[in-house]
CSV table of C-alpha atoms and ligand atoms in Angstrom, one decimal:
chain,number,residue,atom,x,y,z
A,136,UNK,CA,0.0,0.0,0.0
A,137,UNK,CA,1.3,3.4,-1.0
A,138,UNK,CA,0.5,6.6,0.7
A,139,UNK,CA,1.1,10.0,-0.8
A,140,UNK,CA,2.8,12.7,1.2
A,141,UNK,CA,2.6,16.5,0.8
A,142,UNK,CA,2.9,19.8,2.7
A,143,UNK,CA,-0.2,21.8,3.5
A,144,UNK,CA,0.3,25.2,5.0
A,145,UNK,CA,2.3,24.6,8.2
A,146,UNK,CA,1.6,20.9,8.2
A,147,UNK,CA,3.0,17.7,6.7
A,148,UNK,CA,0.4,15.3,5.4
A,149,UNK,CA,0.1,11.7,4.3
A,150,UNK,CA,-2.9,10.3,2.6
A,151,UNK,CA,-4.1,6.8,1.9
A,152,UNK,CA,-7.0,5.5,-0.3
A,153,UNK,CA,-8.9,2.6,1.3
A,154,UNK,CA,-11.0,0.3,-0.8
A,155,UNK,CA,-14.4,-1.0,0.3
A,156,UNK,CA,-14.4,-4.6,1.3
A,157,UNK,CA,-10.6,-4.8,1.1
A,158,UNK,CA,-10.1,-7.1,4.1
A,159,UNK,CA,-6.7,-8.4,3.0
A,160,UNK,CA,-5.1,-5.0,3.3
A,161,UNK,CA,-7.3,-3.7,6.1
A,162,UNK,CA,-5.1,-2.1,8.8
A,163,UNK,CA,-2.1,-1.6,6.5
A,164,UNK,CA,-2.6,2.1,6.1
A,165,UNK,CA,-2.8,2.4,9.8
A,166,UNK,CA,0.3,0.5,10.6
A,167,UNK,CA,2.2,2.7,8.0
A,168,UNK,CA,0.7,5.8,9.7
A,169,UNK,CA,1.9,4.7,13.1
A,170,UNK,CA,5.4,3.9,11.7
A,171,UNK,CA,5.5,7.3,9.9
A,172,UNK,CA,4.6,9.2,13.0
A,173,UNK,CA,7.2,7.4,15.1
A,174,UNK,CA,9.8,8.0,12.3
A,175,UNK,CA,8.8,11.7,12.5
A,176,UNK,CA,9.9,11.6,16.2
A,177,UNK,CA,6.5,11.4,17.9
A,178,UNK,CA,6.4,9.4,21.2
A,179,UNK,CA,5.1,5.8,21.3
A,180,UNK,CA,1.9,6.6,23.3
A,181,UNK,CA,1.0,9.5,20.9
A,182,UNK,CA,1.7,7.4,17.8
A,183,UNK,CA,-0.3,4.5,19.3
A,184,UNK,CA,-3.3,6.7,19.9
A,185,UNK,CA,-3.2,8.0,16.3
A,186,UNK,CA,-2.7,4.5,15.1
A,187,UNK,CA,-5.8,3.3,17.0
A,188,UNK,CA,-7.9,6.1,15.5
A,189,UNK,CA,-6.6,5.4,12.0
A,190,UNK,CA,-7.3,1.7,12.3
A,191,UNK,CA,-10.8,2.0,13.5
A,192,UNK,CA,-11.5,4.6,10.8
A,193,UNK,CA,-9.9,2.4,8.1
A,194,UNK,CA,-11.8,-0.7,9.1
A,195,UNK,CA,-15.1,1.2,9.0
A,196,UNK,CA,-14.3,2.4,5.5
A,197,UNK,CA,-13.7,-1.3,4.5
A,198,UNK,CA,-16.8,-2.7,6.2
A,199,UNK,CA,-19.4,0.1,5.7
A,200,UNK,CA,-18.5,2.5,2.8
A,201,UNK,CA,-20.1,2.1,-0.6
A,202,UNK,CA,-17.0,3.0,-2.6
A,203,UNK,CA,-14.1,3.3,-0.1
A,204,UNK,CA,-12.6,6.5,1.2
A,205,UNK,CA,-9.5,8.2,2.4
A,206,UNK,CA,-7.5,8.6,5.5
A,207,UNK,CA,-5.5,11.8,5.8
A,208,UNK,CA,-3.0,12.4,8.6
A,209,UNK,CA,-1.5,15.9,9.0
A,210,UNK,CA,1.1,16.9,11.6
A,211,UNK,CA,1.6,20.5,12.6
A,212,UNK,CA,3.5,22.0,15.5
A,213,UNK,CA,0.8,21.1,18.0
A,214,UNK,CA,-1.5,18.4,16.7
A,215,UNK,CA,-1.8,15.3,14.7
A,216,UNK,CA,-5.0,15.6,12.7
A,217,UNK,CA,-6.6,12.4,11.4
A,218,UNK,CA,-9.4,12.7,8.9
A,219,UNK,CA,-11.4,9.7,7.6
A,220,UNK,CA,-13.8,10.4,4.8
A,221,UNK,CA,-16.2,8.5,2.6
A,222,UNK,CA,-19.0,9.3,0.2
A,223,UNK,CA,-21.7,7.0,1.4
A,224,UNK,CA,-23.9,5.4,2.6
A,225,UNK,CA,-23.8,7.9,5.6
A,226,UNK,CA,-25.0,7.3,9.1
A,227,UNK,CA,-28.7,7.8,9.9
A,228,UNK,CA,-28.3,8.3,13.6
A,229,UNK,CA,-24.9,9.4,14.7
A,230,UNK,CA,-25.6,9.4,18.4
A,231,UNK,CA,-26.7,5.8,18.2
A,232,UNK,CA,-23.7,4.8,16.1
A,233,UNK,CA,-21.4,6.4,18.8
A,234,UNK,CA,-23.0,4.3,21.5
A,235,UNK,CA,-20.6,1.6,22.7
A,236,UNK,CA,-22.0,-1.8,21.7
A,237,UNK,CA,-24.2,-0.6,18.8
A,238,UNK,CA,-23.2,-2.3,15.6
A,239,UNK,CA,-24.7,-3.2,12.2
A,240,UNK,CA,-21.6,-5.2,11.2
A,241,UNK,CA,-22.4,-7.9,8.7
A,242,UNK,CA,-21.6,-11.6,9.4
A,243,UNK,CA,-18.4,-11.6,7.3
A,244,UNK,CA,-17.0,-8.8,9.4
A,245,UNK,CA,-17.8,-10.3,12.7
A,246,UNK,CA,-16.0,-13.5,11.6
A,247,UNK,CA,-12.9,-11.3,11.2
A,248,UNK,CA,-13.2,-9.9,14.7
A,249,UNK,CA,-15.3,-6.8,14.0
A,250,UNK,CA,-18.6,-5.7,15.3
A,251,UNK,CA,-18.0,-4.9,19.0
A,252,UNK,CA,-19.6,-1.5,18.3
A,253,UNK,CA,-16.5,0.1,19.9
A,254,UNK,CA,-14.8,1.6,16.9
A,255,UNK,CA,-16.2,5.1,16.9
A,256,UNK,CA,-16.0,5.1,20.7
A,257,UNK,CA,-12.3,4.2,20.6
A,258,UNK,CA,-11.7,7.0,18.1
A,259,UNK,CA,-13.4,9.5,20.3
A,260,UNK,CA,-11.6,8.2,23.5
A,261,UNK,CA,-8.2,8.5,21.9
A,262,UNK,CA,-8.7,11.9,20.5
A,263,UNK,CA,-8.2,15.2,22.3
A,264,UNK,CA,-10.8,16.6,20.0
A,265,UNK,CA,-13.3,14.6,17.9
A,266,UNK,CA,-15.8,15.7,15.2
A,267,UNK,CA,-18.1,13.6,13.1
A,268,UNK,CA,-20.4,14.8,10.3
A,269,UNK,CA,-22.6,12.4,8.4
A,270,UNK,CA,-25.5,12.6,6.0
A,271,UNK,CA,-27.4,9.7,4.5
A,272,UNK,CA,-26.5,9.2,0.8
A,273,UNK,CA,-23.7,11.8,1.1
A,274,UNK,CA,-21.2,10.3,3.4
A,275,UNK,CA,-19.3,10.5,6.6
A,276,UNK,CA,-16.3,12.6,7.7
A,277,UNK,CA,-14.6,12.1,11.0
A,278,UNK,CA,-11.8,14.3,12.2
A,279,UNK,CA,-9.7,13.6,15.2
A,280,UNK,CA,-7.0,15.7,16.8
A,281,UNK,CA,-4.3,14.2,19.0
A,282,UNK,CA,-1.9,16.5,20.8
A,283,UNK,CA,1.7,15.9,20.0
A,284,UNK,CA,2.7,16.4,23.6
A,285,UNK,CA,0.8,14.8,26.4
A,286,UNK,CA,1.1,15.7,30.1
A,287,UNK,CA,0.8,12.0,30.8
A,288,UNK,CA,4.2,11.0,29.5
A,289,UNK,CA,3.9,7.2,30.0
B,15,UNK,CA,6.2,-15.9,32.6
B,16,UNK,CA,8.6,-16.7,29.7
B,17,UNK,CA,7.8,-18.5,26.5
B,18,UNK,CA,9.2,-22.0,27.4
B,19,UNK,CA,7.1,-22.0,30.6
B,20,UNK,CA,4.0,-20.8,28.7
B,21,UNK,CA,4.4,-23.5,26.0
B,22,UNK,CA,4.7,-26.2,28.6
B,23,UNK,CA,1.8,-24.9,30.7
B,24,UNK,CA,-0.6,-24.6,27.7
B,25,UNK,CA,0.7,-27.6,25.8
B,26,UNK,CA,1.2,-25.0,23.0
B,27,UNK,CA,3.2,-24.9,19.9
B,28,UNK,CA,5.4,-22.0,18.9
B,29,UNK,CA,4.6,-20.8,15.4
B,30,UNK,CA,6.8,-17.7,15.4
B,31,UNK,CA,9.7,-17.3,17.8
B,32,UNK,CA,10.5,-14.0,19.6
B,33,UNK,CA,13.4,-11.8,18.5
B,34,UNK,CA,14.2,-10.9,22.0
B,35,UNK,CA,13.5,-12.5,25.4
B,36,UNK,CA,9.8,-12.0,26.1
B,37,UNK,CA,8.3,-11.6,29.6
B,38,UNK,CA,4.6,-11.8,29.9
B,39,UNK,CA,3.3,-10.4,33.1
B,40,UNK,CA,-0.2,-9.2,32.0
B,41,UNK,CA,-2.7,-10.4,29.5
B,42,UNK,CA,-6.1,-9.7,27.8
B,43,UNK,CA,-8.4,-12.2,26.2
B,44,UNK,CA,-10.9,-11.2,23.5
B,45,UNK,CA,-12.1,-12.2,20.0
B,46,UNK,CA,-13.4,-8.8,19.0
B,47,UNK,CA,-10.6,-6.5,17.9
B,48,UNK,CA,-12.1,-3.2,19.0
B,49,UNK,CA,-12.3,-4.6,22.5
B,50,UNK,CA,-8.6,-5.2,22.3
B,51,UNK,CA,-8.1,-1.7,21.0
B,52,UNK,CA,-10.0,-0.3,23.9
B,53,UNK,CA,-7.0,-1.2,26.0
B,54,UNK,CA,-4.5,1.4,27.0
B,55,UNK,CA,-2.1,-0.7,28.9
B,56,UNK,CA,1.2,-1.4,27.2
B,57,UNK,CA,3.2,-4.6,26.9
B,58,UNK,CA,0.1,-6.9,27.1
B,59,UNK,CA,-0.1,-10.5,25.9
B,60,UNK,CA,-3.1,-11.2,23.7
B,61,UNK,CA,-5.2,-14.4,24.0
B,62,UNK,CA,-7.6,-14.7,21.1
B,63,UNK,CA,-9.5,-17.1,18.8
B,64,UNK,CA,-9.6,-14.5,15.9
B,65,UNK,CA,-7.1,-15.2,13.2
B,66,UNK,CA,-7.9,-12.5,10.6
B,67,UNK,CA,-5.0,-10.5,9.1
B,68,UNK,CA,-6.1,-7.6,11.3
B,69,UNK,CA,-5.1,-9.3,14.5
B,70,UNK,CA,-1.4,-8.8,13.8
B,71,UNK,CA,-1.9,-5.2,12.8
B,72,UNK,CA,-3.8,-4.5,16.0
B,73,UNK,CA,-0.8,-6.2,17.8
B,74,UNK,CA,1.6,-3.9,16.0
B,75,UNK,CA,-0.4,-0.7,16.8
B,76,UNK,CA,-0.7,-1.7,20.5
B,77,UNK,CA,2.8,-3.1,20.9
B,78,UNK,CA,1.4,-6.5,22.0
B,79,UNK,CA,4.1,-8.7,23.5
B,80,UNK,CA,2.9,-12.1,22.3
B,81,UNK,CA,-0.3,-13.6,20.7
B,82,UNK,CA,-1.7,-16.9,21.9
B,83,UNK,CA,-4.3,-18.5,19.5
B,84,UNK,CA,-6.7,-20.8,21.4
B,85,UNK,CA,-8.9,-23.7,20.3
B,86,UNK,CA,-6.2,-24.9,17.9
B,87,UNK,CA,-6.5,-21.9,15.6
B,88,UNK,CA,-3.8,-20.8,13.3
B,89,UNK,CA,-3.5,-17.7,11.2
B,90,UNK,CA,-2.4,-17.7,7.6
B,91,UNK,CA,1.3,-17.9,6.5
B,92,UNK,CA,1.1,-14.2,5.5
B,93,UNK,CA,0.1,-13.3,9.1
B,94,UNK,CA,2.9,-15.5,10.5
B,95,UNK,CA,5.5,-13.9,8.2
B,96,UNK,CA,4.3,-10.4,9.2
B,97,UNK,CA,4.7,-11.4,12.9
B,98,UNK,CA,8.2,-12.7,12.2
B,99,UNK,CA,9.1,-9.4,10.7
B,100,UNK,CA,7.7,-7.5,13.7
B,101,UNK,CA,9.3,-9.9,16.2
B,102,UNK,CA,6.0,-10.8,17.9
B,103,UNK,CA,6.0,-14.4,19.0
B,104,UNK,CA,2.9,-16.5,18.0
B,105,UNK,CA,1.7,-19.5,20.0
B,106,UNK,CA,-1.1,-21.8,19.3
B,107,UNK,CA,-2.8,-24.2,21.8
B,108,UNK,CA,-5.6,-26.7,21.5
B,109,UNK,CA,-7.0,-25.5,24.8
B,110,UNK,CA,-10.0,-23.1,25.0
B,111,UNK,CA,-9.7,-19.5,26.0
B,112,UNK,CA,-11.1,-19.9,29.6
B,113,UNK,CA,-8.6,-22.6,30.4
B,114,UNK,CA,-5.6,-20.6,29.0
B,115,UNK,CA,-6.7,-17.6,31.1
B,116,UNK,CA,-7.0,-19.7,34.2
B,117,UNK,CA,-3.7,-21.4,33.7
B,118,UNK,CA,-1.9,-18.1,33.1
B,119,UNK,CA,-3.6,-16.4,36.0
B,120,UNK,CA,-2.8,-19.2,38.4
B,121,UNK,CA,0.8,-18.8,37.4
B,122,UNK,CA,1.1,-15.1,38.1
B,123,UNK,CA,0.0,-13.4,34.9
B,124,UNK,CA,-2.3,-10.5,35.8
B,125,UNK,CA,-5.1,-8.7,33.9
B,126,UNK,CA,-3.9,-5.7,32.0
B,127,UNK,CA,-4.9,-2.5,33.5
B,128,UNK,CA,-6.9,0.2,31.8
B,129,UNK,CA,-5.3,3.6,32.2
B,130,UNK,CA,-7.6,6.7,32.1
B,131,UNK,CA,-7.2,8.7,29.0
B,132,UNK,CA,-6.1,12.3,29.2
B,133,UNK,CA,-8.7,15.0,30.0
B,134,UNK,CA,-10.5,16.3,26.9
B,135,UNK,CA,-11.0,19.8,25.8
B,136,UNK,CA,-14.6,20.6,25.0
B,137,UNK,CA,-15.2,20.2,21.2
B,138,UNK,CA,-14.9,23.3,19.2
C,42,ATP,N1,-18.2,5.1,7.6
C,42,ATP,C1,-19.4,4.6,7.9
C,42,ATP,N2,-20.4,4.7,7.1
C,42,ATP,C2,-21.6,4.2,7.4
C,42,ATP,N3,-21.9,3.7,8.6
C,42,ATP,C3,-20.9,3.6,9.5
C,42,ATP,C4,-19.6,4.1,9.3
C,42,ATP,N4,-18.8,3.9,10.4
C,42,ATP,C5,-19.6,3.4,11.3
C,42,ATP,N5,-20.9,3.2,10.8
C,42,ATP,C6,-22.0,2.7,11.6
C,42,ATP,O1,-21.8,2.9,13.0
C,42,ATP,C7,-21.8,1.6,13.7
C,42,ATP,C8,-20.9,1.7,14.8
C,42,ATP,O2,-19.5,1.8,14.3
C,42,ATP,P1,-18.3,1.4,15.2
C,42,ATP,O3,-17.1,1.5,14.4
C,42,ATP,O4,-18.4,2.1,16.5
C,42,ATP,O5,-18.6,-0.2,15.6
C,42,ATP,P2,-18.6,-1.4,14.6
C,42,ATP,O6,-17.8,-1.1,13.3
C,42,ATP,O7,-20.0,-1.9,14.4
C,42,ATP,O8,-17.8,-2.5,15.4
C,42,ATP,P3,-16.2,-2.4,15.8
C,42,ATP,O9,-15.7,-1.1,15.3
C,42,ATP,O10,-16.2,-2.4,17.3
C,42,ATP,O11,-15.6,-3.6,15.2
C,42,ATP,C9,-21.5,0.6,12.6
C,42,ATP,O12,-22.0,-0.7,12.9
C,42,ATP,C10,-22.2,1.2,11.4
C,42,ATP,O13,-23.6,0.9,11.5
C,43,MG,MG1,-15.9,-0.1,13.5
């Protein structure tokens, strides 16, 4: 899997395309994202939190999106910003989707270990700031910000 | 607990050896990967019956120390090769999850702890 890197204003970005249903490569973008962040000099706990967010977003693109989507990670002086975007089917009830345990995962996904209904919750929990916008038939965009420096240094 | 002791205790088979000496002092057991990703504790051993390619990527993201596949499950060769590259030891045992947890617990392995996440700023 190949990501494309570029500079955006004051930030360095890396972007990956994720294909719907691509189980075989599922998680590869996220492991490359974590590795890139560590190479960039970010601490293990911070890279791990970003990695978890990216992974949950990546798997949701694979399991739920109609036509795949993108994961973009940008690092500026203060934050890592992770944006996961697709163009459908969208989420009808976002509050419900965010509820731990709620899942509509199909059987093929539960066989692979998905469907705990914890993914969006894990993204929110690992982010210092979390935003989700979704519209039926239009798509879903999730943005998460993780602070580069944490007070909790473990 | 070290790998030789674990293999004996669980009557397990080592599918991928560790690169370095591995010490397992805490573990977590789950089949659903998002449950595993809800952990925040580091250096945990994972006990699971899920063998999808995503298991090893979750292990990589979380810095899992070792993976024990229960009920005789074995991941694909591609997963094993990836584990070898990462240096994450892979064990398979015929025993079921409950028994493996019990055996490890009895022998001093503790549950992994959940650490509270940092305080959040209100969303903008
Ligand atoms: N990108 C998306 N497009 C459409 N629906 C989505 C999308 N992401 C999540 N959902 C919906 O929200 C529900 C909850 O998502 P979440 O990631 O929290 O749990 P899950 O994917 O069901 O299980 P887990 O992530 O624990 O394996 C999903 O079951 C699905 O119905
Ligand atoms: Mg999910």
